[in-house]
Coordinates of C-alpha atoms and ligand atoms in Angstrom, one line a residue:
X76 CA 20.0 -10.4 25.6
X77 CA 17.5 -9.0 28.1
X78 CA 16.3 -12.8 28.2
X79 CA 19.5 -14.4 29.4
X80 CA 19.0 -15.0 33.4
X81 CA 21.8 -13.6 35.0
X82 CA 24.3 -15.8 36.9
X83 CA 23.9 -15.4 41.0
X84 CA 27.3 -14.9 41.4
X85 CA 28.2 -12.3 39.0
X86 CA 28.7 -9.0 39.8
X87 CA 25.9 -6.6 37.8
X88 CA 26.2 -4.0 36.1
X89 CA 23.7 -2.2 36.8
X90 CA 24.3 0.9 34.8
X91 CA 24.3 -0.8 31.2
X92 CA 20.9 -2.8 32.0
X93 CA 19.5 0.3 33.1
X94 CA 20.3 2.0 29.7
X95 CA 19.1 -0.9 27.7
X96 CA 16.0 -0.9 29.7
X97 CA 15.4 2.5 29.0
X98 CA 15.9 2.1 25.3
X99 CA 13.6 -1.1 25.2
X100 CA 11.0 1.0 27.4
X101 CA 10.8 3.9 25.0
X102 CA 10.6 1.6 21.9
X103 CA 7.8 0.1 22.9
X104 CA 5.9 3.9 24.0
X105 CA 6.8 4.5 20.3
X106 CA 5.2 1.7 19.3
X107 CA 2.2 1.9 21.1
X108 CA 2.4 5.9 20.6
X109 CA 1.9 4.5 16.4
X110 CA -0.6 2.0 17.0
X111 CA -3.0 4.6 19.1
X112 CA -2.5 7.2 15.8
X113 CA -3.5 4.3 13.7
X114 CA -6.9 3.0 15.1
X115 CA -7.6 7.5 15.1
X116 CA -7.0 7.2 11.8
X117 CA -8.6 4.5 10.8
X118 CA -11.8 5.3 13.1
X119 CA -11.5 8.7 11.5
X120 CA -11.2 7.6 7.6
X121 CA -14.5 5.1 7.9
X122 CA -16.6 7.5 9.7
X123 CA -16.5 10.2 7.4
X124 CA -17.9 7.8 4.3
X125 CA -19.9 6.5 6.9
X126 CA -21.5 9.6 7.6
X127 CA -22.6 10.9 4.6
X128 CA -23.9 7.4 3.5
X129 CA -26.3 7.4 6.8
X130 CA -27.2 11.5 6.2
X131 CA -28.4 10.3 2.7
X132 CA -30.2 7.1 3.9
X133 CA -31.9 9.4 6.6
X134 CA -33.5 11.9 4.4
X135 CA -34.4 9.3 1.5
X136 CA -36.0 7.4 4.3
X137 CA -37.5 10.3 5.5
X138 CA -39.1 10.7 2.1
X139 CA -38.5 14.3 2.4
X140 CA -36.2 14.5 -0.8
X141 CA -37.6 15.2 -4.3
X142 CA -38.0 12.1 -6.4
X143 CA -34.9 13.5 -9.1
X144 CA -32.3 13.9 -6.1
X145 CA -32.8 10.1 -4.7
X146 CA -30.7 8.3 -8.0
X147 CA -28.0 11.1 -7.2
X148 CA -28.1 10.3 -3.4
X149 CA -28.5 6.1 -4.1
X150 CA -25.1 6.7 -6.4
X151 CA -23.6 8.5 -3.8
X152 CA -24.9 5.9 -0.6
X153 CA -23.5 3.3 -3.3
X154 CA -19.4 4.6 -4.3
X155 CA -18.9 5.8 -0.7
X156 CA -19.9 2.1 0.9
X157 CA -17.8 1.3 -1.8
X158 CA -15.1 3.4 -1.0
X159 CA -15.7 1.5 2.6
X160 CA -15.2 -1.4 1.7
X161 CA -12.0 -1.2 -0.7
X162 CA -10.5 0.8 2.9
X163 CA -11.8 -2.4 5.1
X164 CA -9.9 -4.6 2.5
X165 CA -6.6 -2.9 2.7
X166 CA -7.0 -2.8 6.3
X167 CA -7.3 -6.5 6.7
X168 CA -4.5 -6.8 4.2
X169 CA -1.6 -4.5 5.7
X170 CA -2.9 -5.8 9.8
X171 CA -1.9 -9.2 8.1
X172 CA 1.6 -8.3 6.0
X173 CA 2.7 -6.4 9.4
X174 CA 2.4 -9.8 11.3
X175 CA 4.5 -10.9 8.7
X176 CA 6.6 -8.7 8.6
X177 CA 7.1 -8.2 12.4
X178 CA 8.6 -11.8 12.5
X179 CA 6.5 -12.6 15.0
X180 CA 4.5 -14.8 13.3
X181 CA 5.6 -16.8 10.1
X182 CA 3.2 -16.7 6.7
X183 CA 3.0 -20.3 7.8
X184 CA 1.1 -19.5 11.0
X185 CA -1.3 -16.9 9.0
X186 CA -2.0 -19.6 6.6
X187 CA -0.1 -17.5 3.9
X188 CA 1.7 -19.6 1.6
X189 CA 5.1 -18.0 1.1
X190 CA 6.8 -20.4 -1.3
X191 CA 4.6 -20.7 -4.5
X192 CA 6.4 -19.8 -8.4
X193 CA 4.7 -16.5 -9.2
X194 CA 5.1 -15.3 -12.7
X195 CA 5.3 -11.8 -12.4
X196 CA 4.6 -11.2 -15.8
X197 CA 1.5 -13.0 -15.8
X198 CA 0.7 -10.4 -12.3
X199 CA 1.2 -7.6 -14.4
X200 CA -1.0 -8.4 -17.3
X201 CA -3.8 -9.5 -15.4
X202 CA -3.4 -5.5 -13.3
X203 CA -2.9 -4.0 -16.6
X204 CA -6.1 -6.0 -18.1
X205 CA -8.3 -4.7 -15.2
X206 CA -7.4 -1.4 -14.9
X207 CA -7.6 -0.7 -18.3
X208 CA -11.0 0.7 -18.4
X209 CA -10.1 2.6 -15.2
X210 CA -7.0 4.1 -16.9
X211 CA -9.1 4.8 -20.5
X212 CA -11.8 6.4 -18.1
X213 CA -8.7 8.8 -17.2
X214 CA -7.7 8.9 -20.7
X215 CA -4.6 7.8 -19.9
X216 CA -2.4 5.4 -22.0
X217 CA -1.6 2.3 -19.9
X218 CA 1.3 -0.6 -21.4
X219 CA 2.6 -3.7 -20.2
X220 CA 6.2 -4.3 -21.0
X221 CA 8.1 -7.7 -20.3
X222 CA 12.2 -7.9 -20.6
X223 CA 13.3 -11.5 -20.1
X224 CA 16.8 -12.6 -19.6
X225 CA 16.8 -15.1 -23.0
X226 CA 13.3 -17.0 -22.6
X227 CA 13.4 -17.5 -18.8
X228 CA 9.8 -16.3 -17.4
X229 CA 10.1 -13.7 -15.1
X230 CA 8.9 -15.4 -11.4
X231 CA 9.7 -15.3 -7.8
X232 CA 9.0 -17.4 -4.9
X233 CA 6.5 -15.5 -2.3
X234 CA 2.6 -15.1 -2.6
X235 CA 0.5 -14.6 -5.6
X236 CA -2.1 -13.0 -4.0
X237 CA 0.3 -10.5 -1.8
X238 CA 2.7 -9.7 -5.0
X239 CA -0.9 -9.3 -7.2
X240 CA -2.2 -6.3 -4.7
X241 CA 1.2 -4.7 -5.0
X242 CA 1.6 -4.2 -8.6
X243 CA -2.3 -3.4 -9.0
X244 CA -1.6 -0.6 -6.4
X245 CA 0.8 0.7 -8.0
X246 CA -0.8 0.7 -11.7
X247 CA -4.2 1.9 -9.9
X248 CA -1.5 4.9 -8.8
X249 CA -0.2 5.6 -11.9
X250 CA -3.3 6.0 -12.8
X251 CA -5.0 8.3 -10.1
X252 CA -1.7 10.1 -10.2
X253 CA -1.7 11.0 -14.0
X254 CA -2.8 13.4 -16.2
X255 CA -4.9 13.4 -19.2
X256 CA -3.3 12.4 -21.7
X257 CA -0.5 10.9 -19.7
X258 CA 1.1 7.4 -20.3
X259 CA 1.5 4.9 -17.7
X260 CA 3.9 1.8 -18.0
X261 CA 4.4 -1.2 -16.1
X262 CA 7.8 -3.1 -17.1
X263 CA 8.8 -6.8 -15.4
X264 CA 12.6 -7.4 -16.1
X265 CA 14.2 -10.4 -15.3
X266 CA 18.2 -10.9 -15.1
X267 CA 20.2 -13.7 -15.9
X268 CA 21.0 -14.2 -12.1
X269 CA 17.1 -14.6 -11.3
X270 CA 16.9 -11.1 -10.0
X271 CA 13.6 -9.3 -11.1
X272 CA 12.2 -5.6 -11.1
X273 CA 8.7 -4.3 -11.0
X274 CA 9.1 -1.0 -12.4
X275 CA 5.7 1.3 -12.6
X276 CA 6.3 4.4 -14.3
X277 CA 3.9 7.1 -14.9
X278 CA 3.9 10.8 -16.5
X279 CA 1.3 12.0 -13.6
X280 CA 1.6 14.8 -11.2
X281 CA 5.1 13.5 -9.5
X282 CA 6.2 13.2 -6.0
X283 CA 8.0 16.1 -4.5
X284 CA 11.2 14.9 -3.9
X285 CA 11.0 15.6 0.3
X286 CA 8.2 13.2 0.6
X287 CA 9.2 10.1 -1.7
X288 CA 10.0 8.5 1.9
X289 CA 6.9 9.8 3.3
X290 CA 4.2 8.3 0.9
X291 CA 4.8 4.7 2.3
X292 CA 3.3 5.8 5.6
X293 CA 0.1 5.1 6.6
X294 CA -2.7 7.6 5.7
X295 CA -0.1 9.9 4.0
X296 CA -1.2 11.6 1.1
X297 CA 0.7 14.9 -0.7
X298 CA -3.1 16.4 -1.7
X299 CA -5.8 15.3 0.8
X300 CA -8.3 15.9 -1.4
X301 CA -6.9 14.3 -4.8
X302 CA -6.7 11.3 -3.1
X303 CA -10.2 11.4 -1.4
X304 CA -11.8 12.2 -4.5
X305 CA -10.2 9.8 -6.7
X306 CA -10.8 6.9 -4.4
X307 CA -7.7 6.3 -2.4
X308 CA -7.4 4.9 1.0
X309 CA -4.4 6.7 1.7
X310 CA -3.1 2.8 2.5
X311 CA -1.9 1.8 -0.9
X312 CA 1.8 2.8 -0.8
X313 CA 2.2 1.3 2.8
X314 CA 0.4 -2.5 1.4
X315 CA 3.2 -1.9 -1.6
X316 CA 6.2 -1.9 0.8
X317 CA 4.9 -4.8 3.5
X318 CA 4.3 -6.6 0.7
X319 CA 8.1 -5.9 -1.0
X320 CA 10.0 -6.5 2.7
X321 CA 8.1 -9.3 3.2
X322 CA 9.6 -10.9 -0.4
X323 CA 13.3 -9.4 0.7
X324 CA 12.7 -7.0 -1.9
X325 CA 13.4 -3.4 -2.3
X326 CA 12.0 -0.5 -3.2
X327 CA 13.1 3.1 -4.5
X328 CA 11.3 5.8 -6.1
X329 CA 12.5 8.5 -8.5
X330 CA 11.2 11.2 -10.5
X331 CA 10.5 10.4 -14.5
X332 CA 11.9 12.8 -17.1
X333 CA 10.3 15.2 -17.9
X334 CA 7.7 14.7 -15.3
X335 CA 6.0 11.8 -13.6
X336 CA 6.9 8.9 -11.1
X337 CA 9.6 6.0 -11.4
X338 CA 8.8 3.4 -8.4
X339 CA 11.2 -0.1 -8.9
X340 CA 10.4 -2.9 -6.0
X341 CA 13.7 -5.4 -7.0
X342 CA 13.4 -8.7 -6.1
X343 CA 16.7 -10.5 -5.0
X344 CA 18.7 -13.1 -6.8
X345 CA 17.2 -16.6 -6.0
Ligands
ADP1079 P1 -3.8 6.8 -1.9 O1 -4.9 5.8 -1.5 O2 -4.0 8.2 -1.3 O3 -3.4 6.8 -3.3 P2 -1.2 5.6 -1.4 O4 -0.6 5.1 -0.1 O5 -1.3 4.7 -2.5 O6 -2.6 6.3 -1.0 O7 -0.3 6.8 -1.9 C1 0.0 7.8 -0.9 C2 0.2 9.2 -1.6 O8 1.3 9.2 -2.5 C3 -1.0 9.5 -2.5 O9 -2.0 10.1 -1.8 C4 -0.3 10.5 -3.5 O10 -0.3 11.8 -3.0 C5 1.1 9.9 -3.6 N1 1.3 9.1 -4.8 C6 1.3 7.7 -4.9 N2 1.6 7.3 -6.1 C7 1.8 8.3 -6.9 C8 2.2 8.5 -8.2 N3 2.4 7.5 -9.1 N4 2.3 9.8 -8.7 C9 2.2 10.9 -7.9 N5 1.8 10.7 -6.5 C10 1.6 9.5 -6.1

């Protein structure tokens, strides 16, 4: 109520306005405090491919490396500018689910079409399909499971595309997370009252049980150089939950028995 104009002849109060302008004031130093962290991140994450793909480049051009070392460096100069570009990507992707989800703008003025039928079944096969070699390449065992409520598909109203780069993170996850060996398994479970759950479970490495909040922040990562290695832009987690509060889902995460990760996103009743 900062917005309403106050009335000329009422007395103010000038203590309360005071407060609330100090509370308003240090939200938004928060906020930019964040915003300032994440462009240092994000400058920092892109240079460091970015430098070993020009240190390569440099010494191939400078023809000063033996002719057996230049496929290993090309193969190199070629997964980190891939690793580049997959970052890029999710950067576009969670700048445009925070304008969502900041309720600033609607997914009508970002062009995002909010309202189309999207069978989460079908989301999960298709992730499950394309991440199979990745997941046989970890040797781990990766299953689709579908639970309907009698022989209603399993869909909710929101975006294909946003709801398809959520449950792929979290397969891709499940994956990178797991052991060899391990089994990975995405379930979709619909309820009679159109409520629906996304449930990824894995029999990987776990989440200590202090930082299950912590993994949906930006460029969080329990081991640095797991995630590094393995491919991850540290951004998966966060693009999981803009893309579940922007659908009025929620999410929780639990440990799996006897090891491993549970994470359910639960989609409301329609
Ligand atoms: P990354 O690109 O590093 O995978 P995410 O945002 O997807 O980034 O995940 C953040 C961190 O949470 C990961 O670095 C990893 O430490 C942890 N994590 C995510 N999913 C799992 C999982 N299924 N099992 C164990 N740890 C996980």
């Amino acid at each position: 109520d900062l917005d309403r104009p106050l009335e000329s002849d009422a007395p103010v109060e000038l203590a309360p306005l005071l407060t609330r302008l100090d509370a308003q004031h240090r939200r938004l130093e928060a906020q930019a405090s964040e915003r300032r962290q994440y462009t240092a991140n994000v400058s920092h994450e892109l240079k460091t491919p970015l430098t070993v793909i020009s240190g390569y480049a440099e010494i191939i051009a400078a023809g000063i490396a033996k002719d057996e070392d230049v496929k290993s460096f090309a193969h190199t100069i070629h997964s980190e500018s891939q690793r580049m570009r997959s970052m890029v990507d999710d950067i576009i992707s969670l700048s445009k689910l925070d304008d969502m989800g900041k309720g600033g703008a609607s997914g009508d003025d970002l062009g995002v079409d909010m309202n189309q039928a999207v069978s989460l079944e079908s989301l999960a096969n298709d992730a499950c399909e394309r991440l199979r070699p990745y997941a046989e390449d970890h040797g781990v065992s990766l299953t689709c499971e579908i639970e309907r409520s009698g022989n209603e598909l399993v869909v909710v109203r929101g975006n294909m595309q946003i709801l398809s780069e959520m449950v792929r993170n979290l397969v891709e996850n499940a994956i990178r997370y797991n052991v060899e060996g391990g089994r990975a398994t995405v379930s979709v479970i619909g309820a009679a009252d159109g409520s629906a759950v996304v449930r990824m479970s894995d029999t990987g490495i776990g989440i200590p049980l202090e930082l299950r909040e912590r993994v949906f922040e930006r460029f969080f990562r329990v081991d640095e150089s797991r995630s590094k290695e393995t491919g991850g832009s540290g951004l998966g987690l966060a693009i999981v939950k803009h893309a579940a509060q922007v659908h009025g889902a929620k999410i929780t995460v639990m440990g799996n028995d006897p090891q491993g990760t549970i994470i359910e996103v639960r989609f409301p009743a329609k």
